Amino acid sequence: MSERDRNTITVVLLVVLQGLLSCVHIPAESGNSIQETTPLERIGIADLGDRLRVEVDGGRPVVYSMSSSVEPASVTVDLPGFSKGRELARMKLNKPPVLEVTPTEMVKPREGLRLVFTLTAAVKPDVRIEGTRLFIDFPKAPAGGELARDAQEPSSHSLAATAPEMSVAAPTSPPSASASAKTMTKVEVQRGDGEATVVILGDGEFSYAVKRFNRDRLIVDLANVTTPLRLQILPVDHPLLKQIRIGHHSQKVRLVFDLPQPADYSVKPGTNQLAVKLTASTEPDASGPPAKSGEARDGELPTRNVRVATAGRVPFPERLASIESGPRLAQMAPEIKGSAGPEDLVPPRYVGRRISLDFQGADISNVLRLIADVSGFNIVVGEAVKAKVTLKLISVPWDQALDMMLKINSLGMIREGNIVWIDSLANIARQQDEEAKAKESKIKAEDLVTRIVYVQNVTAQELLTTLRPYLSPRGQIQVNPAVNALIVQDTETRIASFTQLVRELDLEVPQVQIEARIVQADTSYSRSLGIQWGFANLNTTNTGQVANVRGQPSTSTDPFGGQTSQFMVNLPAAVSGLPTVPGVGFTFGRANAFLLDLRLSAGELLGLTKVIAAPKLTTLDKREAKISQGESIPFQTTSLQGTQTTFVDANLELQVTPQITSRDPRETGKNVLLKIRVTRNAVGARSNPAGPSIDKREANTQVVVRDGETMVIGGIFVDNQLNSVSGIPYLSRIPVLGWLFKNKSETIARQELLIFLTPTIVKT
C-alpha cells in the first residue's frame, strides 16, 4: 500500500469518528436546559445636573450588551437572564437627553430583558457596574456634531491603530490647588513673525493632552470640559496654522490644529488658560530623499517585508503578499466613513498602509480576510460576495486596493464603527430601503403630542416658513402672535429636535445706528467792468448861428450839471445780485466849448452758501428703516373736471437696510453691508406760474462700511463759468483804446454735494 493510500484511509477514519462523537448525548446538561430569569421591577432615574443617571438593580451580578443608533437617536441595553416584572412599564421621562424608556422581553439570541432609551440627540452614555447595580449616565451636552472626522471621538480600535504613529503625547497637567476647568469659554490666536500662539481660556486650570498626528495636525484634548462655543471651524490663515477645528464630546473637548507645514510646539499652562505656541520646525522635511532599505524617516517605523504563509484553510493559488509597515490608519478611506459631505466631491485620499498583492484566480473572500488583517478592521462578507480575482499590486494603500476590488465586482460597503459590511450593491440598497421603511413605520407609530415653543428675539411668524419643512408628514404648526409663540403638534422625538432648532434660530438680533451727513456748498462769484462817456461842443458863432456837437442828445443832468443818460458809449457794469454797481464819473472841458462826460463802473459779488443735513436712525440688523422730514408743495391743475390740487414732496429722507457681515479673523472689527437711499429735495424758484420747482439731490447705492467708520457714498461737483464782452464793433478790438468801447463781465458758480455715512453697531 502506498503512502498516498494510507493518508486517504486516515482522513476517512477521522471523519467517521467525528460524526459518531457528534451524535453522543450528554445527559448532565439536560437539567440546565431551561434557565430561570430574574424579574426586574423598577428602574431608578436621577438628575445629576450635567448628566442623567439610570440605575438598574438586578439583585444579582449583571451582564449587559449595548448598541446605539444615530437616526433616530436611541440606545439599546440588553440584560440577559432578566425578565420584565409586573411593576415595570414604559416610562416617559422628557428629561433631555432621555425622552422615554421602553422595556421589552426578548427570546433571541438569548432570553432576557431589553431596555430601549429614546433620546433627543445622539450621545455616548457612560456605563459601569458596581456589584449588582448597573449605572448608565447620559451626558446632557451632545457629543460632537457634524465636525470633520479628526475632531470626533475615534473608536477604540482606531485609537489602537494610531499607536505606531509619530504621536507625542504631552503629559497631563499635574493637579494644583486651583479649581479644575469645567468650561472652555474662548479660543484666541496671537500672531507673530515666524510663530503663532493659541490661547485657550476657561474657568479654571485645564487637564490636557497634546499629540501630533501625521505631521500636519496637532490634537489638543481638554478632559472633563464642555464649551458653549457653537463655532466648529475657526479660520486662522497663518503660515504655521491654517485653521482650528473644535469637537464636542461627552467627557472632553478636542481641538485639531491643521498645520500647512511641519511645526514645533510648546505648551504653557496657566491660571484659567492654556497656551500652545507653534514655531517653524527645525527638523528636515519628510519629503527629502527616500530612506534606504531598513532605515526609517522621522516619525515612521523601519520598512520590512512580511511574507504571508500559506494556510491549509485559505488556499491562495500562487499567493504572495508583502506589507510595508508605516503609520497605521486611524480611519478608513472616505467611501467607508458612511457619511456624505464635502469630501465626497473631491477625489478620495488613500492613506492606508501600503501592501503588495499578487493573486491569480483567488476567492475574493480570502483576499478580503487578508485586507482585514492588514487594516485592523472587522470585515463581514455577505453571501452574495462570490467572485474570483486576479490582480498584481505593488506598494499601494490597502484601502485603494479594496476600493478597486469592490468597483470591479460591483460590490459596496457600509461601515459601522470598526466593522465593515461588504455585499453586493443590490443587497446594500435593499437593506437601506428596508431600514428607511422601518424608520418610517416607527415614526408613524409614535403618538402625537402638542408643545408650545416661545420665541423671544424674533417674531414667530418669521420662523414659520423656515421651520415648516422640518415637521413630519403628520405634524402641524401654528403661530400665536399674542404671546409670540409656536404651537407644534408632532411626535416627541421630532418636537425635541424642532425645539432645539428654534433655540438655534432665535438669536438676539443686534442693532445698527446709521448717521448720514449731506453737505451742500454753493459758491458764486461775479465781476463786471463798464464805461459810459459822451461829449458835447456848445460853441455859438459870431453870426448867431449854433454849432453844437453832442455824443447823444441829453435830456437830464445831475446836480452837478453833468449828463446822466444817453451817453454815446453806454456800457455800464452790471452784477446780478447787486442792487447798484459802484461807479465814478467826471466831466471836463471849457464852458461854451468842448465838454467830455466820462463814467467808469465796476462791481464784484462773492457768495457762499453751505447747508448741512444730518438724519440719524437706529434699526435692527437686516430690517429696513426710514426717516423723513420736509414739506409737500401743492400744485393746481385745471381741466374739464375742474381745478385739482396735487402735492409733491420736498423732503430730506434716509432709507437704509443694514446687514452685519461675518467677522474676518484677520481683522479686528465687523463690517456692515448697507443698502441706502438718501434724498434731499428742496423747494426751488417760486416765481414759476405753474408752481415752484423742486431741486432734487439723491443717492441710491449699496456699500460695505467698517463699524464706526465714515465713508463718502456720493458726491456731485458742478462748476459753471461765464465770461462775456459787450462793445462797439471794430472799435472795441483796438488795443488799449478798445476799453473805451466795451464792457466785460465774468461769472463763476460752483455747486458741491457730498453725502457721508457712518454705521455703528449698538453695543448691548
PDB file of C-alpha atoms in Angstrom, residues 196 212 218 240 259 261-266 276-283:
ATOM      1  CA  ALA A 196       1.636  81.651  16.353  1.00  0.00           C
ATOM      2  CA  ARG A 212       0.929  65.205  16.878  1.00  0.00           C
ATOM      3  CA  LEU A 218      -1.842  68.733  16.227  1.00  0.00           C
ATOM      4  CA  LEU A 240       2.025  77.872  10.624  1.00  0.00           C
ATOM      5  CA  LEU A 259      -0.738  72.791  10.050  1.00  0.00           C
ATOM      6  CA  GLN A 261       3.771  72.880   7.192  1.00  0.00           C
ATOM      7  CA  PRO A 262       5.615  70.912   9.890  1.00  0.00           C
ATOM      8  CA  ALA A 263       5.916  72.943  13.076  1.00  0.00           C
ATOM      9  CA  ASP A 264       7.302  72.548  16.589  1.00  0.00           C
ATOM     10  CA  TYR A 265       5.036  73.224  19.540  1.00  0.00           C
ATOM     11  CA  SER A 266       5.302  74.003  23.210  1.00  0.00           C
ATOM     12  CA  VAL A 276       0.053  76.350  22.716  1.00  0.00           C
ATOM     13  CA  LYS A 277       2.927  78.023  20.848  1.00  0.00           C
ATOM     14  CA  LEU A 278       3.780  76.971  17.280  1.00  0.00           C
ATOM     15  CA  THR A 279       7.159  77.711  15.708  1.00  0.00           C
ATOM     16  CA  ALA A 280       8.750  76.735  12.410  1.00  0.00           C
ATOM     17  CA  SER A 281      10.072  73.174  12.500  1.00  0.00           C
ATOM     18  CA  THR A 282      13.843  72.703  12.608  1.00  0.00           C
ATOM     19  CA  GLU A 283      13.601  69.038  11.551  1.00  0.00           C
TER      20      GLU A 283
END
